[in-house]
Each structure stands twice: as structure tokens, then as C-alpha cells.
């Protein structure tokens, strides 16, 4: 990838007055590495090489020029996506940020697109789901704003964010916020996170750790003192992607079709992997409503009226939710459909009932839902993941 003039000048011309700092980040989803990054920073200039598979493998070279307040003033990113069509495989994104606007230019084999967004005076920072040098800059700019403006303790710092990988024709600036906490802790919320991320910073606002356990992106991130082999890791990611049949979602969307007598069932859901993680009480918190899968809410369709764990369910489509507890689990049938998995609204509940919960000797790596017939009128709705199996009786309602 090409190196840009301002980045080279920053590293070469400022060497007599500024020393460079080199470090990295690694993000893991359970036992699986989903991104690695190598960063060199000198003063207000940051150069990063990064690769992520979230889920499509992308290799990036980024050069950033910061303002004195720590906010991004210029960003240039070269992106290579091996699994894309040839005319979209290489892409360049250039961003210019002023006090009142963000101007973005995107170039690939299809041509050039330009867009401009008003910041309304907010701090505009870049967001990519798995690029943590950007998170570090995001936190640093927010905390500098706190120091400069004298915001009260416990007050959130409003931010604006622009997107690199998303089609910015459809997604203008969105809102985020950073909450400083005691002991070098910070929390982050924004429109695409669906939850709250938490981080630990040192006294110079360097990002030491980040946890997405409370968000859609359940990653754990750590700072690396030595530069990782991003090029080599990226080549292995790309080879694995090709061997597995190109890009796949991290939690694959799947459908289950089954019949009990003349009644047909359809379950449409996402299937997260265990990835060596502790599920109950960690990935799936106790005493909280779980989306029962990943990504969009799990949808359940029955062609005739049934009794599901004692809940009278008319023919139609519903969403299924669960509430795990230490010694039990509840099933929730909800009449709202089509929502994201964080969009649970109890006002639409059709009913709640207990499921049978048991541990099984054979561990299920991938979350699995099935409908198993017993006879022409009875069956079971079964959910399995890791060491647990949850079961709800299904009975065809009298005609």
C-alpha cells in the first residue's frame, strides 16, 4: 500500500523533536482472534496497519493527522478486501474534518463518491467495529473535551461519528457518548453498538483494555507492547476465508423447518459459536432477556394454533426470547417481529413459561434450535448450545 506524504513527513521531518511510540491491539471473540493492529504514533500523526475478519477479511493501511484537541483532522485509509469483486477489492477513503463539517471521498473501481456532513459543533471521530486505535483516539478526544470544558463528574461527553466501511450515502453522522469513570475507566455508547462498551485507560489516555461484553460485539481487546505481524496474520485470515468458501457471518443465519402432524413450523435465527467461552452467566447473562441467538431477533412461525410450554400460540409468526437463571430458564413468546435482537418490548409479550433445563455430555459448538415430533400431536422445541439443553413441550391445539 502507498504511504502518504503527510505521514512520511511526520515521521521523517519531526524526528529531532518527537519520539515515536509503537504498539498494537488484538481483539478476540472467545478463543478466536478477529482483529490485530500495528500502530506507530508520533505527536499528532498516527499510522496503522490492521486486519480484521468481522466477518469479511479486510486489510487496512491508515494515516491520521490529529488536531491539538486530539480530534481527527485528516484520515486516509487504503482498504483491501480479498473476497470482494475485483473492481471493489481495493478502496481508498479520504476524510477531512473541520469544526463544522466532515467531508468524505471514497474511490474504488466503480468510481468516486463524495459526501459532506455537518457536525453542528460536535467532536467527529471515525468508527470501525474492530479497529481499536480509533477507539483510543475517540476516548482521548472525549477526555480532552472534559478537561477543556470543565464538565462535571459523571457527565457524558457527546460525540459524533462517521463510518468507513458503511455506505456513507445511507449513513450520515451518528451520535455517541463517552462516560468518564473513576480509576481510569470509561464507557462508550453509540448508535451502532447496541449496549455499553467499557475500557481501561492509563494516565495518558492510552487504551489498555476494552470489553464489548455488554454490547453486540462481545469482544475482548488488549494492548500489545510489541508490533504484531499484521501482514502474515492477514494472509492467514484471507487463506482461511477462501478455504471456507469466502465470507460468512460470524453468527450464521439459519432456518429450521419441521412438521408435527399437519402443522408446519419455521424457525429463522442466527447461530453463534461457543468459541471456548463460558456461556451461561457470561456470554448469556443471568436474569436478563436474551435474544436467543445473535443479530436479529429469533422468529418462530406455526401454521396452526399450538400450546407452547403452556402458552396458547395462534397460527402466525412471533419472536422467541429466553431469560436464563441459575437454576431455570423462561421462554418468552412475543408478537413483535422483524426487530433487531436488542429490540425486545415486553408490551408485546404473548406469554412467558418455564422450559426444562439440563446439562448434556455432548457439547454443541454452534447454537442450535430444533423442533422434534413425538407423535402426530406432540413434540418439543429444543435449544442447545455448549453444555446446556432447554426444552419446551409443543402440543397441537384441538381443531
PDB file of C-alpha atoms in Angstrom, residues 103-305:
ATOM      1  CA  UNK A 103     -16.019  15.621   4.019  1.00  0.00           C
ATOM      2  CA  UNK A 104     -15.575  12.044   2.829  1.00  0.00           C
ATOM      3  CA  UNK A 105     -14.249  10.836  -0.533  1.00  0.00           C
ATOM      4  CA  UNK A 106     -14.402   7.163  -1.428  1.00  0.00           C
ATOM      5  CA  UNK A 107     -12.665   5.728  -4.502  1.00  0.00           C
ATOM      6  CA  UNK A 108     -12.736   2.217  -5.918  1.00  0.00           C
ATOM      7  CA  UNK A 109     -13.084   0.551  -9.331  1.00  0.00           C
ATOM      8  CA  UNK A 110     -16.672   1.800  -9.574  1.00  0.00           C
ATOM      9  CA  UNK A 111     -15.633   5.458  -9.416  1.00  0.00           C
ATOM     10  CA  UNK A 112     -15.549   8.232  -6.827  1.00  0.00           C
ATOM     11  CA  UNK A 113     -18.174   9.297  -4.315  1.00  0.00           C
ATOM     12  CA  UNK A 114     -18.076  12.441  -2.213  1.00  0.00           C
ATOM     13  CA  UNK A 115     -20.252  13.434   0.689  1.00  0.00           C
ATOM     14  CA  UNK A 116     -20.238  16.173   3.284  1.00  0.00           C
ATOM     15  CA  UNK A 117     -21.922  16.168   6.701  1.00  0.00           C
ATOM     16  CA  UNK A 118     -22.445  18.969   9.212  1.00  0.00           C
ATOM     17  CA  UNK A 119     -21.034  18.313  12.697  1.00  0.00           C
ATOM     18  CA  UNK A 120     -23.109  21.009  14.449  1.00  0.00           C
ATOM     19  CA  UNK A 121     -20.037  21.761  16.541  1.00  0.00           C
ATOM     20  CA  UNK A 122     -19.649  18.218  17.875  1.00  0.00           C
ATOM     21  CA  UNK A 123     -16.424  16.216  18.036  1.00  0.00           C
ATOM     22  CA  UNK A 124     -16.467  13.996  14.936  1.00  0.00           C
ATOM     23  CA  UNK A 125     -14.481  10.771  15.191  1.00  0.00           C
ATOM     24  CA  UNK A 126     -14.145   7.712  12.952  1.00  0.00           C
ATOM     25  CA  UNK A 127     -15.772   4.400  13.874  1.00  0.00           C
ATOM     26  CA  UNK A 128     -14.887   0.908  12.721  1.00  0.00           C
ATOM     27  CA  UNK A 129     -16.144  -2.055  14.761  1.00  0.00           C
ATOM     28  CA  UNK A 130     -12.753  -3.738  15.260  1.00  0.00           C
ATOM     29  CA  UNK A 131     -10.116  -1.020  14.836  1.00  0.00           C
ATOM     30  CA  UNK A 132      -9.096  -0.077  18.352  1.00  0.00           C
ATOM     31  CA  UNK A 133      -6.591   2.675  17.602  1.00  0.00           C
ATOM     32  CA  UNK A 134      -9.723   4.592  16.573  1.00  0.00           C
ATOM     33  CA  UNK A 135     -11.385   3.761  19.888  1.00  0.00           C
ATOM     34  CA  UNK A 136      -8.271   5.035  21.668  1.00  0.00           C
ATOM     35  CA  UNK A 137      -8.450   8.323  19.762  1.00  0.00           C
ATOM     36  CA  UNK A 138     -12.213   8.513  20.428  1.00  0.00           C
ATOM     37  CA  UNK A 139     -11.665   8.203  24.193  1.00  0.00           C
ATOM     38  CA  UNK A 140      -8.729  10.604  24.208  1.00  0.00           C
ATOM     39  CA  UNK A 141     -10.628  13.334  22.338  1.00  0.00           C
ATOM     40  CA  UNK A 142     -13.598  12.968  24.699  1.00  0.00           C
ATOM     41  CA  UNK A 143     -11.455  13.204  27.829  1.00  0.00           C
ATOM     42  CA  UNK A 144      -9.625  16.220  26.459  1.00  0.00           C
ATOM     43  CA  UNK A 145     -13.013  17.868  25.939  1.00  0.00           C
ATOM     44  CA  UNK A 146     -13.860  17.121  29.579  1.00  0.00           C
ATOM     45  CA  UNK A 147     -10.651  18.758  30.745  1.00  0.00           C
ATOM     46  CA  UNK A 148     -11.047  21.782  28.475  1.00  0.00           C
ATOM     47  CA  UNK A 149     -14.725  22.442  29.179  1.00  0.00           C
ATOM     48  CA  UNK A 150     -14.868  21.545  32.850  1.00  0.00           C
ATOM     49  CA  UNK A 151     -17.716  19.067  32.519  1.00  0.00           C
ATOM     50  CA  UNK A 152     -18.963  17.675  35.819  1.00  0.00           C
ATOM     51  CA  UNK A 153     -18.006  14.210  37.031  1.00  0.00           C
ATOM     52  CA  UNK A 154     -20.403  11.551  35.811  1.00  0.00           C
ATOM     53  CA  UNK A 155     -21.471  13.630  32.801  1.00  0.00           C
ATOM     54  CA  UNK A 156     -21.437  12.035  29.363  1.00  0.00           C
ATOM     55  CA  UNK A 157     -19.389  13.662  26.604  1.00  0.00           C
ATOM     56  CA  UNK A 158     -21.446  13.876  23.382  1.00  0.00           C
ATOM     57  CA  UNK A 159     -19.653  12.755  20.218  1.00  0.00           C
ATOM     58  CA  UNK A 160     -20.437  12.463  16.506  1.00  0.00           C
ATOM     59  CA  UNK A 161     -19.072   9.624  14.404  1.00  0.00           C
ATOM     60  CA  UNK A 162     -18.585   8.877  10.742  1.00  0.00           C
ATOM     61  CA  UNK A 163     -18.200   5.474   9.115  1.00  0.00           C
ATOM     62  CA  UNK A 164     -15.573   3.983   6.834  1.00  0.00           C
ATOM     63  CA  UNK A 165     -16.902   0.552   5.860  1.00  0.00           C
ATOM     64  CA  UNK A 166     -20.570   1.504   5.747  1.00  0.00           C
ATOM     65  CA  UNK A 167     -22.075   3.106   2.682  1.00  0.00           C
ATOM     66  CA  UNK A 168     -21.997   6.676   3.888  1.00  0.00           C
ATOM     67  CA  UNK A 169     -24.565   7.657   1.232  1.00  0.00           C
ATOM     68  CA  UNK A 170     -27.048   5.912   3.527  1.00  0.00           C
ATOM     69  CA  UNK A 171     -25.448   6.567   6.917  1.00  0.00           C
ATOM     70  CA  UNK A 172     -24.610  10.168   7.839  1.00  0.00           C
ATOM     71  CA  UNK A 173     -23.052  11.175  11.172  1.00  0.00           C
ATOM     72  CA  UNK A 174     -24.491   9.357  14.151  1.00  0.00           C
ATOM     73  CA  UNK A 175     -24.325  10.095  17.848  1.00  0.00           C
ATOM     74  CA  UNK A 176     -22.215   8.562  20.558  1.00  0.00           C
ATOM     75  CA  UNK A 177     -21.113   9.415  24.066  1.00  0.00           C
ATOM     76  CA  UNK A 178     -18.230   8.686  26.419  1.00  0.00           C
ATOM     77  CA  UNK A 179     -18.691   8.491  30.183  1.00  0.00           C
ATOM     78  CA  UNK A 180     -15.521   9.011  32.278  1.00  0.00           C
ATOM     79  CA  UNK A 181     -15.426   6.887  35.427  1.00  0.00           C
ATOM     80  CA  UNK A 182     -13.019   6.710  38.386  1.00  0.00           C
ATOM     81  CA  UNK A 183      -9.864   4.627  38.204  1.00  0.00           C
ATOM     82  CA  UNK A 184      -9.095   5.221  34.538  1.00  0.00           C
ATOM     83  CA  UNK A 185     -12.325   3.602  33.369  1.00  0.00           C
ATOM     84  CA  UNK A 186     -14.556   4.880  30.590  1.00  0.00           C
ATOM     85  CA  UNK A 187     -17.772   3.696  28.979  1.00  0.00           C
ATOM     86  CA  UNK A 188     -18.867   4.239  25.406  1.00  0.00           C
ATOM     87  CA  UNK A 189     -22.266   4.160  23.778  1.00  0.00           C
ATOM     88  CA  UNK A 190     -23.203   4.897  20.199  1.00  0.00           C
ATOM     89  CA  UNK A 191     -25.905   4.206  17.652  1.00  0.00           C
ATOM     90  CA  UNK A 192     -24.313   1.026  16.240  1.00  0.00           C
ATOM     91  CA  UNK A 193     -23.094  -0.559  19.449  1.00  0.00           C
ATOM     92  CA  UNK A 194     -26.398  -1.819  20.937  1.00  0.00           C
ATOM     93  CA  UNK A 195     -25.129  -1.708  24.523  1.00  0.00           C
ATOM     94  CA  UNK A 196     -22.298  -0.207  26.529  1.00  0.00           C
ATOM     95  CA  UNK A 197     -18.601  -0.876  25.949  1.00  0.00           C
ATOM     96  CA  UNK A 198     -16.105  -0.442  28.783  1.00  0.00           C
ATOM     97  CA  UNK A 199     -12.404   0.369  28.655  1.00  0.00           C
ATOM     98  CA  UNK A 200      -9.416   0.928  30.901  1.00  0.00           C
ATOM     99  CA  UNK A 201      -7.009   3.775  30.098  1.00  0.00           C
ATOM    100  CA  UNK A 202      -3.698   4.822  31.600  1.00  0.00           C
ATOM    101  CA  UNK A 203      -2.912   8.343  32.826  1.00  0.00           C
ATOM    102  CA  UNK A 204      -2.027   9.418  29.264  1.00  0.00           C
ATOM    103  CA  UNK A 205      -5.387   8.180  27.902  1.00  0.00           C
ATOM    104  CA  UNK A 206      -3.782   5.165  26.231  1.00  0.00           C
ATOM    105  CA  UNK A 207      -6.212   2.317  25.726  1.00  0.00           C
ATOM    106  CA  UNK A 208      -5.063  -0.686  27.782  1.00  0.00           C
ATOM    107  CA  UNK A 209      -8.101  -2.972  27.584  1.00  0.00           C
ATOM    108  CA  UNK A 210     -11.569  -2.865  26.099  1.00  0.00           C
ATOM    109  CA  UNK A 211     -14.533  -5.160  26.716  1.00  0.00           C
ATOM    110  CA  UNK A 212     -17.579  -5.478  24.493  1.00  0.00           C
ATOM    111  CA  UNK A 213     -19.264  -7.956  26.859  1.00  0.00           C
ATOM    112  CA  UNK A 214     -22.156  -5.533  27.343  1.00  0.00           C
ATOM    113  CA  UNK A 215     -22.609  -4.886  23.613  1.00  0.00           C
ATOM    114  CA  UNK A 216     -23.499  -6.636  20.388  1.00  0.00           C
ATOM    115  CA  UNK A 217     -19.749  -7.034  19.673  1.00  0.00           C
ATOM    116  CA  UNK A 218     -18.732  -9.320  22.550  1.00  0.00           C
ATOM    117  CA  UNK A 219     -15.008  -8.951  22.017  1.00  0.00           C
ATOM    118  CA  UNK A 220     -12.158  -8.608  24.494  1.00  0.00           C
ATOM    119  CA  UNK A 221      -9.286  -6.339  23.466  1.00  0.00           C
ATOM    120  CA  UNK A 222      -5.791  -5.885  24.856  1.00  0.00           C
ATOM    121  CA  UNK A 223      -2.915  -3.588  24.089  1.00  0.00           C
ATOM    122  CA  UNK A 224       0.289  -5.148  22.756  1.00  0.00           C
ATOM    123  CA  UNK A 225       3.696  -3.775  23.669  1.00  0.00           C
ATOM    124  CA  UNK A 226       5.248  -5.243  20.512  1.00  0.00           C
ATOM    125  CA  UNK A 227       4.091  -4.835  16.914  1.00  0.00           C
ATOM    126  CA  UNK A 228       2.204  -7.887  15.652  1.00  0.00           C
ATOM    127  CA  UNK A 229       2.837  -9.450  12.242  1.00  0.00           C
ATOM    128  CA  UNK A 230      -0.251  -7.921  10.640  1.00  0.00           C
ATOM    129  CA  UNK A 231       0.781  -8.870   7.099  1.00  0.00           C
ATOM    130  CA  UNK A 232       1.306 -12.528   7.983  1.00  0.00           C
ATOM    131  CA  UNK A 233      -1.861 -12.763  10.047  1.00  0.00           C
ATOM    132  CA  UNK A 234      -3.820 -11.082   7.276  1.00  0.00           C
ATOM    133  CA  UNK A 235      -2.558 -13.621   4.753  1.00  0.00           C
ATOM    134  CA  UNK A 236      -3.671 -16.465   7.045  1.00  0.00           C
ATOM    135  CA  UNK A 237      -7.100 -14.849   7.552  1.00  0.00           C
ATOM    136  CA  UNK A 238      -7.552 -14.483   3.783  1.00  0.00           C
ATOM    137  CA  UNK A 239      -6.447 -18.072   3.111  1.00  0.00           C
ATOM    138  CA  UNK A 240      -8.870 -19.367   5.748  1.00  0.00           C
ATOM    139  CA  UNK A 241     -11.682 -17.291   4.278  1.00  0.00           C
ATOM    140  CA  UNK A 242     -11.011 -18.738   0.822  1.00  0.00           C
ATOM    141  CA  UNK A 243     -10.771 -22.311   2.147  1.00  0.00           C
ATOM    142  CA  UNK A 244     -14.098 -21.933   3.957  1.00  0.00           C
ATOM    143  CA  UNK A 245     -15.943 -20.725   0.888  1.00  0.00           C
ATOM    144  CA  UNK A 246     -15.445 -16.980   1.153  1.00  0.00           C
ATOM    145  CA  UNK A 247     -17.043 -14.623   3.647  1.00  0.00           C
ATOM    146  CA  UNK A 248     -19.500 -15.939   6.211  1.00  0.00           C
ATOM    147  CA  UNK A 249     -21.284 -14.183   9.036  1.00  0.00           C
ATOM    148  CA  UNK A 250     -19.748 -14.625  12.476  1.00  0.00           C
ATOM    149  CA  UNK A 251     -23.139 -15.925  13.594  1.00  0.00           C
ATOM    150  CA  UNK A 252     -24.657 -17.572  10.529  1.00  0.00           C
ATOM    151  CA  UNK A 253     -28.352 -17.020   9.878  1.00  0.00           C
ATOM    152  CA  UNK A 254     -30.169 -20.320   9.524  1.00  0.00           C
ATOM    153  CA  UNK A 255     -33.680 -21.699   9.183  1.00  0.00           C
ATOM    154  CA  UNK A 256     -35.300 -24.785  10.626  1.00  0.00           C
ATOM    155  CA  UNK A 257     -38.375 -26.402   9.067  1.00  0.00           C
ATOM    156  CA  UNK A 258     -40.302 -29.162  10.811  1.00  0.00           C
ATOM    157  CA  UNK A 259     -43.744 -30.741  10.980  1.00  0.00           C
ATOM    158  CA  UNK A 260     -45.837 -32.278  13.715  1.00  0.00           C
ATOM    159  CA  UNK A 261     -48.793 -33.983  12.085  1.00  0.00           C
ATOM    160  CA  UNK A 262     -50.171 -31.494   9.579  1.00  0.00           C
ATOM    161  CA  UNK A 263     -48.702 -28.440  11.379  1.00  0.00           C
ATOM    162  CA  UNK A 264     -45.584 -26.870   9.901  1.00  0.00           C
ATOM    163  CA  UNK A 265     -43.001 -24.838  11.805  1.00  0.00           C
ATOM    164  CA  UNK A 266     -40.294 -22.417  10.677  1.00  0.00           C
ATOM    165  CA  UNK A 267     -37.557 -21.008  12.912  1.00  0.00           C
ATOM    166  CA  UNK A 268     -35.366 -18.210  11.494  1.00  0.00           C
ATOM    167  CA  UNK A 269     -32.387 -17.429  13.748  1.00  0.00           C
ATOM    168  CA  UNK A 270     -28.660 -16.728  13.979  1.00  0.00           C
ATOM    169  CA  UNK A 271     -26.240 -19.348  15.298  1.00  0.00           C
ATOM    170  CA  UNK A 272     -23.320 -18.002  17.362  1.00  0.00           C
ATOM    171  CA  UNK A 273     -20.357 -20.262  18.103  1.00  0.00           C
ATOM    172  CA  UNK A 274     -19.161 -21.175  21.574  1.00  0.00           C
ATOM    173  CA  UNK A 275     -15.503 -20.273  20.735  1.00  0.00           C
ATOM    174  CA  UNK A 276     -14.267 -21.635  24.081  1.00  0.00           C
ATOM    175  CA  UNK A 277     -16.315 -19.119  26.074  1.00  0.00           C
ATOM    176  CA  UNK A 278     -18.322 -19.567  29.261  1.00  0.00           C
ATOM    177  CA  UNK A 279     -21.910 -19.207  28.086  1.00  0.00           C
ATOM    178  CA  UNK A 280     -24.381 -19.080  30.967  1.00  0.00           C
ATOM    179  CA  UNK A 281     -23.648 -16.236  33.337  1.00  0.00           C
ATOM    180  CA  UNK A 282     -21.134 -14.654  30.946  1.00  0.00           C
ATOM    181  CA  UNK A 283     -21.963 -14.529  27.227  1.00  0.00           C
ATOM    182  CA  UNK A 284     -25.604 -15.053  28.262  1.00  0.00           C
ATOM    183  CA  UNK A 285     -26.132 -13.075  31.499  1.00  0.00           C
ATOM    184  CA  UNK A 286     -28.425 -14.484  34.136  1.00  0.00           C
ATOM    185  CA  UNK A 287     -31.762 -12.803  34.842  1.00  0.00           C
ATOM    186  CA  UNK A 288     -31.739 -10.787  31.616  1.00  0.00           C
ATOM    187  CA  UNK A 289     -33.740 -11.232  28.431  1.00  0.00           C
ATOM    188  CA  UNK A 290     -31.566 -12.945  25.802  1.00  0.00           C
ATOM    189  CA  UNK A 291     -32.239 -12.655  22.076  1.00  0.00           C
ATOM    190  CA  UNK A 292     -31.900 -16.460  21.864  1.00  0.00           C
ATOM    191  CA  UNK A 293     -29.237 -16.463  19.194  1.00  0.00           C
ATOM    192  CA  UNK A 294     -27.452 -13.482  17.660  1.00  0.00           C
ATOM    193  CA  UNK A 295     -28.066 -10.476  15.423  1.00  0.00           C
ATOM    194  CA  UNK A 296     -31.773 -10.099  14.536  1.00  0.00           C
ATOM    195  CA  UNK A 297     -34.429 -11.475  16.869  1.00  0.00           C
ATOM    196  CA  UNK A 298     -35.258 -15.173  16.520  1.00  0.00           C
ATOM    197  CA  UNK A 299     -38.504 -15.691  14.580  1.00  0.00           C
ATOM    198  CA  UNK A 300     -40.868 -18.624  15.054  1.00  0.00           C
ATOM    199  CA  UNK A 301     -43.782 -19.460  12.741  1.00  0.00           C
ATOM    200  CA  UNK A 302     -46.523 -22.026  13.239  1.00  0.00           C
ATOM    201  CA  UNK A 303     -49.161 -22.845  10.603  1.00  0.00           C
ATOM    202  CA  UNK A 304     -51.847 -23.794  13.153  1.00  0.00           C
ATOM    203  CA  UNK A 305     -52.639 -22.879  16.770  1.00  0.00           C
TER     204      UNK A 305
END
